[in-house]
mmCIF file of C-alpha atoms in Angstrom:
data_model
loop_
_atom_site.group_PDB
_atom_site.id
_atom_site.type_symbol
_atom_site.label_atom_id
_atom_site.label_comp_id
_atom_site.label_asym_id
_atom_site.label_seq_id
_atom_site.Cartn_x
_atom_site.Cartn_y
_atom_site.Cartn_z
ATOM 1 C CA MET A 1 70.736 67.568 84.167
ATOM 2 C CA GLU A 2 72.360 68.829 81.072
ATOM 3 C CA LYS A 3 69.097 70.865 80.227
ATOM 4 C CA LYS A 4 68.999 72.520 83.494
ATOM 5 C CA GLN A 5 72.652 73.078 83.354
ATOM 6 C CA LYS A 6 72.239 74.819 80.028
ATOM 7 C CA ASP A 7 69.327 77.095 81.374
ATOM 8 C CA GLN A 8 71.662 78.112 84.342
ATOM 9 C CA TYR A 9 74.398 78.831 81.876
ATOM 10 C CA TYR A 10 72.175 80.973 79.504
ATOM 11 C CA SER A 11 70.888 82.996 82.597
ATOM 12 C CA MET A 12 74.180 83.515 84.352
ATOM 13 C CA PRO A 13 75.748 86.953 84.200
ATOM 14 C CA PHE A 14 78.539 87.262 82.137
ATOM 15 C CA PRO A 15 81.418 87.571 84.772
ATOM 16 C CA ASP A 16 80.405 84.263 86.150
ATOM 17 C CA LEU A 17 80.309 82.548 82.820
ATOM 18 C CA VAL A 18 83.720 83.896 81.983
ATOM 19 C CA ARG A 19 85.297 82.727 85.396
ATOM 20 C CA LEU A 20 83.966 79.161 84.156
ATOM 21 C CA CYS A 21 85.694 79.552 80.758
ATOM 22 C CA GLN A 22 88.955 80.506 82.832
ATOM 23 C CA GLN A 23 88.403 76.990 84.483
ATOM 24 C CA ASP A 24 88.407 75.260 81.250
ATOM 25 C CA ASP A 25 84.727 74.616 81.161
ATOM 26 C CA GLN A 26 83.844 74.028 77.500
ATOM 27 C CA PHE A 27 80.181 73.864 77.952
ATOM 28 C CA ALA A 28 80.527 77.582 79.420
ATOM 29 C CA LEU A 29 82.479 78.406 76.499
ATOM 30 C CA ASP A 30 79.986 77.232 74.187
ATOM 31 C CA ILE A 31 77.265 79.100 75.959
ATOM 32 C CA LEU A 32 79.348 82.330 76.396
ATOM 33 C CA ILE A 33 79.868 82.226 72.477
ATOM 34 C CA LYS A 34 76.274 81.750 71.508
ATOM 35 C CA ARG A 35 74.941 84.489 73.801
ATOM 36 C CA ASN A 36 77.374 86.754 72.498
ATOM 37 C CA GLU A 37 77.274 86.095 68.640
ATOM 38 C CA LYS A 38 74.322 87.983 67.745
ATOM 39 C CA ILE A 39 75.430 91.223 69.508
ATOM 40 C CA VAL A 40 78.922 90.810 68.069
ATOM 41 C CA TYR A 41 77.501 90.359 64.425
ATOM 42 C CA ASN A 42 74.953 93.568 65.344
ATOM 43 C CA THR A 43 78.251 95.635 66.319
ATOM 44 C CA LEU A 44 80.216 94.982 63.296
ATOM 45 C CA TYR A 45 77.089 95.228 60.901
ATOM 46 C CA HIS A 46 76.541 98.827 62.344
ATOM 47 C CA LEU A 47 80.284 99.789 62.253
ATOM 48 C CA ASP A 48 80.271 98.728 58.658
ATOM 49 C CA PRO A 49 77.234 97.532 56.943
ATOM 50 C CA ASN A 50 78.848 97.255 53.789
ATOM 51 C CA ARG A 51 81.154 94.458 54.288
ATOM 52 C CA PRO A 52 80.392 91.153 52.581
ATOM 53 C CA ASP A 53 82.044 89.329 55.086
ATOM 54 C CA LEU A 54 80.358 90.039 58.347
ATOM 55 C CA SER A 55 80.189 86.263 59.595
ATOM 56 C CA ASP A 56 83.561 85.748 58.995
ATOM 57 C CA LEU A 57 84.407 88.796 60.946
ATOM 58 C CA THR A 58 81.880 87.887 63.768
ATOM 59 C CA GLN A 59 83.555 84.466 63.840
ATOM 60 C CA GLU A 60 86.956 86.078 63.948
ATOM 61 C CA VAL A 61 85.962 88.175 67.043
ATOM 62 C CA LEU A 62 84.657 85.151 68.720
ATOM 63 C CA PHE A 63 87.655 83.355 68.115
ATOM 64 C CA ARG A 64 89.831 85.994 69.618
ATOM 65 C CA MET A 65 87.527 86.311 72.353
ATOM 66 C CA ALA A 66 87.837 82.389 73.337
ATOM 67 C CA ARG A 67 91.507 82.229 72.587
ATOM 68 C CA SER A 68 92.465 84.840 75.064
ATOM 69 C CA ILE A 69 89.529 84.549 77.764
ATOM 70 C CA LYS A 70 92.038 83.214 80.315
ATOM 71 C CA LYS A 71 93.974 86.544 80.057
ATOM 72 C CA LEU A 72 91.038 88.589 81.184
ATOM 73 C CA ARG A 73 92.170 89.540 84.646
ATOM 74 C CA ASN A 74 88.554 91.052 85.900
ATOM 75 C CA PRO A 75 85.675 89.129 84.367
ATOM 76 C CA ASP A 76 83.461 92.183 85.525
ATOM 77 C CA THR A 77 84.788 94.084 82.635
ATOM 78 C CA PHE A 78 84.009 91.453 79.961
ATOM 79 C CA LYS A 79 81.784 93.565 77.875
ATOM 80 C CA TYR A 80 84.244 96.395 77.657
ATOM 81 C CA TRP A 81 86.998 93.965 77.061
ATOM 82 C CA LEU A 82 84.862 92.221 74.359
ATOM 83 C CA ASN A 83 84.341 95.537 72.704
ATOM 84 C CA GLN A 84 87.850 96.415 72.733
ATOM 85 C CA ILE A 85 88.343 93.228 70.634
ATOM 86 C CA ILE A 86 85.486 93.963 68.325
ATOM 87 C CA THR A 87 86.783 97.655 67.701
ATOM 88 C CA ASN A 88 90.678 96.541 67.328
ATOM 89 C CA LEU A 89 89.351 94.370 64.636
ATOM 90 C CA PHE A 90 87.689 96.973 63.141
ATOM 91 C CA TYR A 91 90.203 99.644 63.403
ATOM 92 C CA ASP A 92 93.365 97.482 62.827
ATOM 93 C CA GLU A 93 92.269 95.075 60.246
ATOM 94 C CA LEU A 94 89.105 96.538 58.371
ATOM 95 C CA ARG A 95 90.043 99.897 57.944
ATOM 96 C CA ARG A 96 93.486 99.578 56.903
ATOM 97 C CA LYS A 97 92.620 97.501 53.983
ATOM 98 C CA THR A 98 91.640 99.161 50.996
ATOM 99 C CA ARG A 99 88.036 98.624 50.298
ATOM 100 C CA ARG A 100 88.357 96.495 47.202
ATOM 101 C CA LEU A 101 85.739 94.020 45.673
ATOM 102 C CA PRO A 102 86.661 90.611 45.604
ATOM 103 C CA THR A 103 88.300 89.318 42.383
ATOM 104 C CA VAL A 104 87.496 86.344 40.403
ATOM 105 C CA SER A 105 90.275 85.117 38.176
ATOM 106 C CA ILE A 106 89.257 84.255 34.772
ATOM 107 C CA ASP A 107 92.604 82.713 33.910
ATOM 108 C CA GLU A 108 92.240 80.143 36.874
ATOM 109 C CA PRO A 109 91.812 76.614 35.396
ATOM 110 C CA ILE A 110 88.597 75.072 36.250
ATOM 111 C CA SER A 111 88.751 71.951 37.854
ATOM 112 C CA GLU A 112 87.609 68.518 36.799
ATOM 113 C CA GLN A 113 84.577 68.542 38.792
ATOM 114 C CA ASP A 114 83.681 71.844 37.528
ATOM 115 C CA TYR A 115 83.773 70.372 34.065
ATOM 116 C CA ALA A 116 81.605 67.662 35.227
ATOM 117 C CA SER A 117 78.927 69.520 36.735
ATOM 118 C CA VAL A 118 78.694 72.988 35.670
ATOM 119 C CA VAL A 119 81.057 74.488 32.748
ATOM 120 C CA THR A 120 80.080 78.202 33.322
ATOM 121 C CA ARG A 121 81.783 79.858 36.119
ATOM 122 C CA GLU A 122 79.580 81.866 38.321
ATOM 123 C CA ILE A 123 80.554 85.302 39.954
ATOM 124 C CA PRO A 124 79.752 84.879 43.558
ATOM 125 C CA ASP A 125 77.132 87.670 44.758
ATOM 126 C CA ILE A 126 78.513 90.131 47.243
ATOM 127 C CA GLY A 127 75.494 92.195 47.660
ATOM 128 C CA GLN A 128 73.343 89.970 49.701
ATOM 129 C CA ILE A 129 74.077 88.747 53.266
ATOM 130 C CA PRO A 130 72.080 85.633 54.047
ATOM 131 C CA GLU A 131 71.710 86.100 57.476
ATOM 132 C CA GLU A 132 70.823 90.040 57.414
ATOM 133 C CA SER A 133 67.363 90.355 58.613
ATOM 134 C CA ILE A 134 65.524 92.441 56.672
ATOM 135 C CA LEU A 135 63.625 94.674 58.950
ATOM 136 C CA GLY A 136 59.985 94.974 58.188
ATOM 137 C CA SER A 137 58.609 98.385 59.671
ATOM 138 C CA GLU A 138 58.941 101.586 58.453
ATOM 139 C CA LEU A 139 60.187 103.130 61.465
ATOM 140 C CA ASP A 140 63.107 100.492 61.716
ATOM 141 C CA GLU A 141 64.139 101.370 58.067
ATOM 142 C CA LYS A 142 64.338 105.048 59.156
ATOM 143 C CA ILE A 143 66.324 104.213 62.087
ATOM 144 C CA LYS A 144 68.743 101.921 60.049
ATOM 145 C CA GLU A 145 69.081 104.459 57.429
ATOM 146 C CA ALA A 146 69.742 107.432 59.855
ATOM 147 C CA ILE A 147 72.672 105.385 61.543
ATOM 148 C CA GLN A 148 74.180 104.694 58.312
ATOM 149 C CA LYS A 149 74.127 108.187 57.648
ATOM 150 C CA LEU A 150 75.815 109.370 60.878
ATOM 151 C CA PRO A 151 79.401 110.129 60.648
ATOM 152 C CA GLU A 152 81.563 107.271 61.905
ATOM 153 C CA GLN A 153 82.613 108.741 65.100
ATOM 154 C CA PHE A 154 78.920 109.605 65.792
ATOM 155 C CA ARG A 155 77.861 105.645 64.889
ATOM 156 C CA ILE A 156 80.329 104.328 66.870
ATOM 157 C CA VAL A 157 79.463 105.965 70.059
ATOM 158 C CA ILE A 158 75.739 105.115 69.403
ATOM 159 C CA VAL A 159 76.158 101.397 68.839
ATOM 160 C CA LEU A 160 78.546 101.242 72.017
ATOM 161 C CA ARG A 161 76.225 102.735 74.095
ATOM 162 C CA GLU A 162 72.967 101.667 72.896
ATOM 163 C CA LEU A 163 73.636 98.257 71.554
ATOM 164 C CA GLN A 164 76.293 97.454 73.889
ATOM 165 C CA GLY A 165 75.360 99.431 76.841
ATOM 166 C CA LEU A 166 78.772 100.721 77.632
ATOM 167 C CA SER A 167 79.493 103.373 80.353
ATOM 168 C CA TYR A 168 81.003 106.922 78.902
ATOM 169 C CA ASP A 169 84.412 105.936 80.557
ATOM 170 C CA GLU A 170 84.553 102.713 78.751
ATOM 171 C CA ILE A 171 83.546 104.197 75.409
ATOM 172 C CA ALA A 172 86.131 106.853 75.785
ATOM 173 C CA LYS A 173 88.776 104.271 76.540
ATOM 174 C CA ILE A 174 87.702 102.271 73.388
ATOM 175 C CA THR A 175 87.516 105.048 71.343
ATOM 176 C CA LYS A 176 90.602 106.823 72.603
ATOM 177 C CA THR A 177 88.896 110.172 73.448
ATOM 178 C CA SER A 178 87.644 111.989 76.497
ATOM 179 C CA ILE A 179 84.423 111.475 78.420
ATOM 180 C CA GLY A 180 83.581 115.107 77.506
ATOM 181 C CA THR A 181 83.814 114.153 73.601
ATOM 182 C CA VAL A 182 81.916 111.064 74.084
ATOM 183 C CA LYS A 183 79.143 113.112 75.927
ATOM 184 C CA SER A 184 78.950 115.794 73.237
ATOM 185 C CA ARG A 185 79.183 113.006 70.578
ATOM 186 C CA LEU A 186 76.414 110.994 71.726
ATOM 187 C CA ALA A 187 74.197 114.105 72.360
ATOM 188 C CA ARG A 188 74.776 115.180 68.893
ATOM 189 C CA ALA A 189 74.097 111.510 67.488
ATOM 190 C CA ARG A 190 71.051 111.289 69.225
ATOM 191 C CA ASN A 191 70.056 114.673 67.957
ATOM 192 C CA LYS A 192 70.437 113.742 64.464
ATOM 193 C CA LEU A 193 68.554 110.224 64.887
ATOM 194 C CA GLN A 194 65.795 112.318 66.732
ATOM 195 C CA GLU A 195 65.523 114.397 63.443
ATOM 196 C CA HIS A 196 64.965 111.523 61.360
ATOM 197 C CA ILE A 197 62.612 109.790 63.369
ATOM 198 C CA ARG A 198 60.476 113.015 64.779
ATOM 199 C CA PRO A 199 57.434 111.923 63.053
ATOM 200 C CA TYR A 200 57.153 108.757 64.771
ATOM 201 C CA LEU A 201 57.667 110.476 68.163
ATOM 202 C CA GLN A 202 54.500 112.089 68.430
ATOM 203 C CA MET B 1 74.882 132.573 61.662
ATOM 204 C CA GLU B 2 72.750 134.305 64.812
ATOM 205 C CA ASP B 3 71.799 137.055 62.513
ATOM 206 C CA HIS B 4 70.377 134.308 60.222
ATOM 207 C CA ILE B 5 68.237 132.869 62.858
ATOM 208 C CA CYS B 6 67.081 136.227 64.250
ATOM 209 C CA GLU B 7 65.633 136.955 60.738
ATOM 210 C CA GLU B 8 64.074 133.693 60.053
ATOM 211 C CA ILE B 9 62.377 133.902 63.712
ATOM 212 C CA LYS B 10 61.503 137.471 63.438
ATOM 213 C CA ALA B 11 59.450 136.703 60.152
ATOM 214 C CA LEU B 12 57.598 134.371 61.978
ATOM 215 C CA ILE B 13 56.739 136.458 65.019
ATOM 216 C CA PRO B 14 53.586 137.754 63.549
ATOM 217 C CA ASP B 15 52.227 133.911 63.009
ATOM 218 C CA PHE B 16 53.465 132.947 66.336
ATOM 219 C CA HIS B 17 51.630 136.238 68.168
ATOM 220 C CA ASP B 18 48.464 135.078 66.420
ATOM 221 C CA GLY B 19 48.594 131.395 66.961
ATOM 222 C CA GLU B 20 49.124 130.282 63.712
ATOM 223 C CA ILE B 21 52.280 128.204 64.178
ATOM 224 C CA LYS B 22 50.607 124.675 63.966
ATOM 225 C CA ASP B 23 53.811 122.630 63.737
ATOM 226 C CA LYS B 24 55.069 121.606 67.463
ATOM 227 C CA GLU B 25 58.877 121.694 66.455
ATOM 228 C CA LEU B 26 58.895 125.091 64.830
ATOM 229 C CA TYR B 27 56.828 126.441 67.792
ATOM 230 C CA ASP B 28 59.556 124.956 70.279
ATOM 231 C CA LYS B 29 62.174 126.579 68.228
ATOM 232 C CA ILE B 30 60.669 130.010 68.284
ATOM 233 C CA SER B 31 59.942 129.714 72.094
ATOM 234 C CA ARG B 32 63.533 128.468 72.609
ATOM 235 C CA HIS B 33 65.044 131.198 70.349
ATOM 236 C CA LEU B 34 62.694 133.708 72.395
ATOM 237 C CA LYS B 35 63.825 132.735 75.651
ATOM 238 C CA VAL B 36 67.538 133.732 74.654
ATOM 239 C CA CYS B 37 67.228 136.505 72.302
ATOM 240 C CA LYS B 38 66.459 139.989 73.496
ATOM 241 C CA ASP B 39 65.960 141.739 70.083
ATOM 242 C CA CYS B 40 63.445 139.153 68.936
ATOM 243 C CA ARG B 41 61.359 139.204 72.505
ATOM 244 C CA ALA B 42 61.380 143.010 72.147
ATOM 245 C CA GLU B 43 59.891 142.498 68.705
ATOM 246 C CA LEU B 44 57.151 140.501 70.051
ATOM 247 C CA GLU B 45 56.516 142.633 72.929
ATOM 248 C CA GLN B 46 56.029 145.273 70.594
ATOM 249 C CA LEU B 47 53.737 143.500 68.657
ATOM 250 C CA ILE B 48 51.663 142.504 71.741
ATOM 251 C CA GLU B 49 51.687 146.275 72.790
ATOM 252 C CA LEU B 50 50.487 147.191 69.102
ATOM 253 C CA SER B 51 47.799 144.693 69.381
ATOM 254 C CA LYS B 52 46.542 146.232 72.614
ATOM 255 C CA ILE B 53 46.312 149.364 71.377
ATOM 256 C CA VAL B 54 44.497 148.338 67.782
ATOM 257 C CA LYS B 55 41.938 146.355 70.064
ATOM 258 C CA LYS B 56 41.383 149.235 72.056
ATOM 259 C CA TYR B 57 40.810 151.382 69.108
ATOM 260 C CA PHE B 58 38.415 148.884 67.950
ATOM 261 C CA ASN B 59 36.778 148.511 71.313
ATOM 262 C CA VAL B 60 37.633 144.634 71.521
ATOM 263 C CA GLU B 61 38.166 143.174 74.735
ATOM 264 C CA GLU B 62 41.301 142.856 76.381
ATOM 265 C CA ILE B 63 43.211 139.772 75.663
ATOM 266 C CA ASP B 64 40.938 137.295 74.781
ATOM 267 C CA ASN B 65 41.207 133.347 73.927
ATOM 268 C CA SER B 66 42.432 134.007 70.621
ATOM 269 C CA TYR B 67 45.992 134.564 71.839
ATOM 270 C CA LYS B 68 47.287 130.956 71.590
ATOM 271 C CA TYR B 69 51.104 131.836 71.873
ATOM 272 C CA ASN B 70 52.638 130.552 75.110
ATOM 273 C CA THR B 71 53.932 133.828 77.277
ATOM 274 C CA GLU B 72 56.029 131.525 79.597
ATOM 275 C CA PHE B 73 59.271 132.750 78.376
ATOM 276 C CA LEU B 74 58.673 136.418 78.719
ATOM 277 C CA MET B 75 58.441 135.501 82.573
ATOM 278 C CA TYR B 76 61.640 133.677 82.680
ATOM 279 C CA ASN B 77 64.640 135.351 84.520
ATOM 280 C CA PRO B 78 67.891 135.768 83.136
ATOM 281 C CA ASP B 79 69.496 132.791 85.145
ATOM 282 C CA GLU B 80 66.806 130.399 84.099
ATOM 283 C CA ILE B 81 67.162 131.282 80.357
ATOM 284 C CA GLN B 82 70.870 130.436 80.602
ATOM 285 C CA TYR B 83 70.005 127.182 82.148
ATOM 286 C CA CYS B 84 67.989 126.127 79.238
ATOM 287 C CA ASN B 85 71.123 126.081 77.155
ATOM 288 C CA ASN B 86 73.033 124.608 79.541
ATOM 289 C CA VAL B 87 70.586 121.821 80.434
ATOM 290 C CA ARG B 88 70.051 121.055 76.694
ATOM 291 C CA ASP B 89 73.677 119.943 76.244
ATOM 292 C CA LYS B 90 73.387 117.629 79.355
ATOM 293 C CA ILE B 91 70.062 115.902 78.832
ATOM 294 C CA SER B 92 71.638 113.047 76.783
ATOM 295 C CA ALA B 93 74.061 112.328 79.549
ATOM 296 C CA TYR B 94 71.083 112.729 82.086
ATOM 297 C CA ILE B 95 69.232 110.053 80.341
ATOM 298 C CA ASP B 96 72.203 107.781 80.736
ATOM 299 C CA ASN B 97 72.731 108.665 84.493
ATOM 300 C CA GLU B 98 76.204 110.018 83.519
ATOM 301 C CA LEU B 99 76.005 113.284 84.975
ATOM 302 C CA LEU B 100 78.131 114.643 88.138
ATOM 303 C CA GLU B 101 75.686 114.854 91.179
ATOM 304 C CA GLN B 102 75.682 118.394 91.136
ATOM 305 C CA ASP B 103 74.658 118.669 87.415
ATOM 306 C CA ARG B 104 72.042 115.961 87.953
ATOM 307 C CA LEU B 105 70.638 118.175 90.284
ATOM 308 C CA ILE B 106 70.561 121.414 88.306
ATOM 309 C CA VAL B 107 69.106 119.528 85.257
ATOM 310 C CA GLU B 108 66.389 117.830 87.314
ATOM 311 C CA LYS B 109 65.407 121.160 88.885
ATOM 312 C CA HIS B 110 65.137 122.574 85.634
ATOM 313 C CA LEU B 111 63.009 119.969 83.955
ATOM 314 C CA LYS B 112 60.567 120.204 86.562
ATOM 315 C CA ASN B 113 60.434 123.991 85.660
ATOM 316 C CA CYS B 114 60.715 124.390 81.992
ATOM 317 C CA LYS B 115 58.266 122.610 79.861
ATOM 318 C CA ILE B 116 60.115 123.121 76.415
ATOM 319 C CA CYS B 117 63.392 121.385 77.985
ATOM 320 C CA TYR B 118 60.942 118.708 79.747
ATOM 321 C CA ARG B 119 59.667 117.848 76.026
ATOM 322 C CA ASP B 120 63.161 117.762 74.804
ATOM 323 C CA TYR B 121 64.006 115.227 77.425
ATOM 324 C CA GLU B 122 60.952 113.100 76.728
ATOM 325 C CA ASN B 123 61.767 112.990 72.933
ATOM 326 C CA LEU B 124 65.288 112.299 73.433
ATOM 327 C CA LYS B 125 64.590 109.580 75.852
ATOM 328 C CA LEU B 126 62.144 108.049 73.673
ATOM 329 C CA THR B 127 64.574 108.158 70.717
ATOM 330 C CA SER B 128 67.052 106.263 72.738
ATOM 331 C CA GLN B 129 64.305 103.582 73.568
ATOM 332 C CA ILE B 130 63.440 103.182 70.097
ATOM 333 C CA VAL B 131 66.980 102.972 68.883
ATOM 334 C CA GLN B 132 67.852 100.433 71.727
ATOM 335 C CA LYS B 133 64.593 98.286 70.557
ATOM 336 C CA TYR B 134 65.530 98.721 66.933
ATOM 337 C CA PHE B 135 68.992 96.917 67.802
ATOM 338 C CA ASP B 136 67.290 94.310 69.578
ATOM 339 C CA LYS B 137 65.378 93.326 66.170
ATOM 340 C CA ILE B 138 68.690 92.493 64.308
ATOM 341 C CA ASN B 139 68.922 88.851 63.773
ATOM 342 C CA PHE B 140 71.898 86.607 63.243
ATOM 343 C CA SER B 141 70.899 83.399 61.925
ATOM 344 C CA GLU B 142 74.344 81.709 60.965
ATOM 345 C CA ALA B 143 73.964 78.495 62.517
ATOM 346 C CA ASN B 144 77.193 76.394 64.077
ATOM 347 C CA VAL B 145 79.431 79.353 65.187
ATOM 348 C CA SER B 146 80.070 78.270 68.419
ATOM 349 C CA SER B 147 81.142 74.990 67.401
ATOM 350 C CA ARG B 148 83.204 76.241 64.381
ATOM 351 C CA VAL B 149 84.869 78.589 66.663
ATOM 352 C CA ILE B 150 85.587 76.090 69.201
ATOM 353 C CA GLU B 151 86.849 73.654 66.634
ATOM 354 C CA ARG B 152 89.254 76.449 65.444
ATOM 355 C CA LEU B 153 90.362 77.151 68.940
ATOM 356 C CA ASN B 154 91.241 73.586 69.493
ATOM 357 C CA LYS B 155 93.318 73.130 66.211
ATOM 358 C CA TYR B 156 94.996 76.580 67.429
ATOM 359 C CA LYS B 157 95.734 74.800 70.885
ATOM 360 C CA THR B 158 97.333 71.755 69.142
ATOM 361 C CA GLU B 159 99.268 73.596 66.828
ATOM 362 C CA ARG B 160 100.538 75.738 69.714
ATOM 363 C CA ILE B 161 101.494 72.550 71.544
ATOM 364 C CA ALA B 162 103.320 71.139 68.720
ATOM 365 C CA ILE B 163 105.308 74.395 68.118
ATOM 366 C CA SER B 164 106.007 74.389 71.684
ATOM 367 C CA ILE B 165 107.442 70.749 71.358
ATOM 368 C CA ALA B 166 109.502 71.541 68.334
ATOM 369 C CA VAL B 167 110.902 74.814 69.931
ATOM 370 C CA ALA B 168 111.706 72.727 73.067
ATOM 371 C CA THR B 169 113.471 70.080 70.997
ATOM 372 C CA VAL B 170 115.550 72.556 68.785
ATOM 373 C CA LEU B 171 116.472 74.313 72.123
ATOM 374 C CA GLY B 172 117.488 70.930 73.863
ATOM 375 C CA VAL B 173 119.339 69.690 70.932
ATOM 376 C CA ALA B 174 121.213 73.188 70.752
ATOM 377 C CA LEU B 175 121.807 73.243 74.465
ATOM 378 C CA PHE B 176 123.379 69.561 74.271
ATOM 379 C CA HIS B 177 125.580 70.446 71.506
ATOM 380 C CA PHE B 178 126.736 74.035 73.324
ATOM 381 C CA ILE B 179 127.465 71.807 76.031
ATOM 382 C CA PHE B 180 129.133 69.362 74.590
ATOM 383 C CA ILE B 181 131.295 71.467 72.434
ATOM 384 C CA SER B 182 132.133 73.675 75.569
ATOM 385 C CA ASN B 183 133.360 70.528 77.454
ATOM 386 C CA PHE B 184 135.513 69.334 74.581
ATOM 387 C CA LYS B 185 137.137 72.972 74.139
ATOM 388 C CA PHE B 186 137.544 73.305 77.734
ATOM 389 C CA GLU B 187 139.348 69.846 77.613
ATOM 390 C CA LEU B 188 141.510 70.854 74.775
ATOM 391 C CA ASN B 189 142.270 74.211 76.541
ATOM 392 C CA ASP B 190 142.997 72.521 79.842
ATOM 393 C CA LYS B 191 145.678 70.157 77.905
ATOM 394 C CA SER B 192 147.562 72.737 75.975
ATOM 395 C CA PHE B 193 147.644 74.907 79.174
ATOM 396 C CA LYS B 194 149.342 72.042 81.110
ATOM 397 C CA THR B 195 151.540 71.931 77.822
ATOM 398 C CA LYS B 196 152.412 75.410 77.618
ATOM 399 C CA THR B 197 153.221 75.884 81.349
ATOM 400 C CA GLY B 198 155.508 72.876 81.139
ATOM 401 C CA GLN B 199 154.329 71.804 84.707
ATOM 402 C CA GLN B 200 154.321 68.074 83.279
ATOM 403 C CA SER B 201 156.807 68.471 80.743
ATOM 404 C CA ASN B 202 157.425 64.709 80.431
ATOM 405 C CA GLU B 203 153.705 63.935 79.688
ATOM 406 C CA GLN B 204 153.975 65.252 76.117
ATOM 407 C CA ASN B 205 156.266 67.190 73.956
ATOM 408 C CA PRO B 206 154.702 70.762 72.594
ATOM 409 C CA GLU B 207 155.962 69.970 69.221
ATOM 410 C CA GLU B 208 154.071 66.614 69.441
ATOM 411 C CA THR B 209 150.900 68.874 70.406
ATOM 412 C CA GLU B 210 151.129 71.042 67.568
ATOM 413 C CA LYS B 211 151.018 68.227 65.347
ATOM 414 C CA ILE B 212 148.222 66.639 66.880
ATOM 415 C CA LEU B 213 146.112 69.893 67.249
ATOM 416 C CA PRO B 214 147.445 72.160 64.688
ATOM 417 C CA GLY B 215 145.991 75.829 65.331
ATOM 418 C CA LEU B 216 144.756 75.035 68.800
ATOM 419 C CA SER B 217 147.277 76.022 70.785
ATOM 420 C CA PHE B 218 146.575 79.293 72.885
#
């Protein structure tokens, strides 16, 4: 029964799943989070690929989503609403902070446990993101590079359109611009991407 | 800027005329420019005329297969040439089905008639599909995110309940004190009022009241 319900929840359209979450269905909430974690991570990754704490941010977005799911009046707008949470987090929190490397205090006393095991203090490696998938193909590498090279306002419309599948109207509201601006930014972003991958289009 | 493009294109016109532009992208770029630029088109037409004269002089047969260039753009009417520019800006939105009906029809009609714009459309559509596939390949393999989020949510709810109870308690206590003190004051006010008006003069001496409640008479 549970497996059947699980399958059903996995294939259910998001608005229906959201309605169940709003009725305090914990199982539905669990599935809603699972179905969105990859896309949230993916969006954040392409908005700011150099951040070392993308997993934490993904969790933060999903927490905010779960916390205020009952406040979503129209479940049909779930995708748009979720992207508002993502971009709000991106703009409000990520960009306000000065991008500094995390510091490690050398004066902080080493605990007894540290003495017992390893005496030397290791500086955490922030360069690698364990969950980052290394894309194999050359073309994927090219696209990744091309997306990262895009100016931010172009990158965000590409991510919201091609990854999230939002309408121009929704993208305009999220980015606080007009539909015309979205149209032209998207066209220019696509042209720029096309320039990078032109040899693969033949 | 335009002059700069014209210079670049004009330098390539002889090669274009002789079918020596092998690069598709460059070929399209020249074709597009020729559609919209009268000067450059005139340059090519001049070259064609010159070529005809030279061939005639050498008794070579008129226009043979050695001419590889596409003369489509020479036959375009000005309206259609204008469309190329307008349509190219709309192809991206056309792919997304985000055009108004009237614009959609214009683009559709033009794409049927213009091979170059149709090729642009196909390439842009392919780019969009490739990018979408790329996004789909990114993995997120962090385990137990869902259970961690739910755990945090439950903790958050518990904290909220605790805060609500604490706030309610504080408010309750404050309200109780307020009511109690107000009643007490009211009673005192009442007594002093009665004493001052002297309606019940024998109940208590005003001086006595002062003694008992210094500073509370109004």
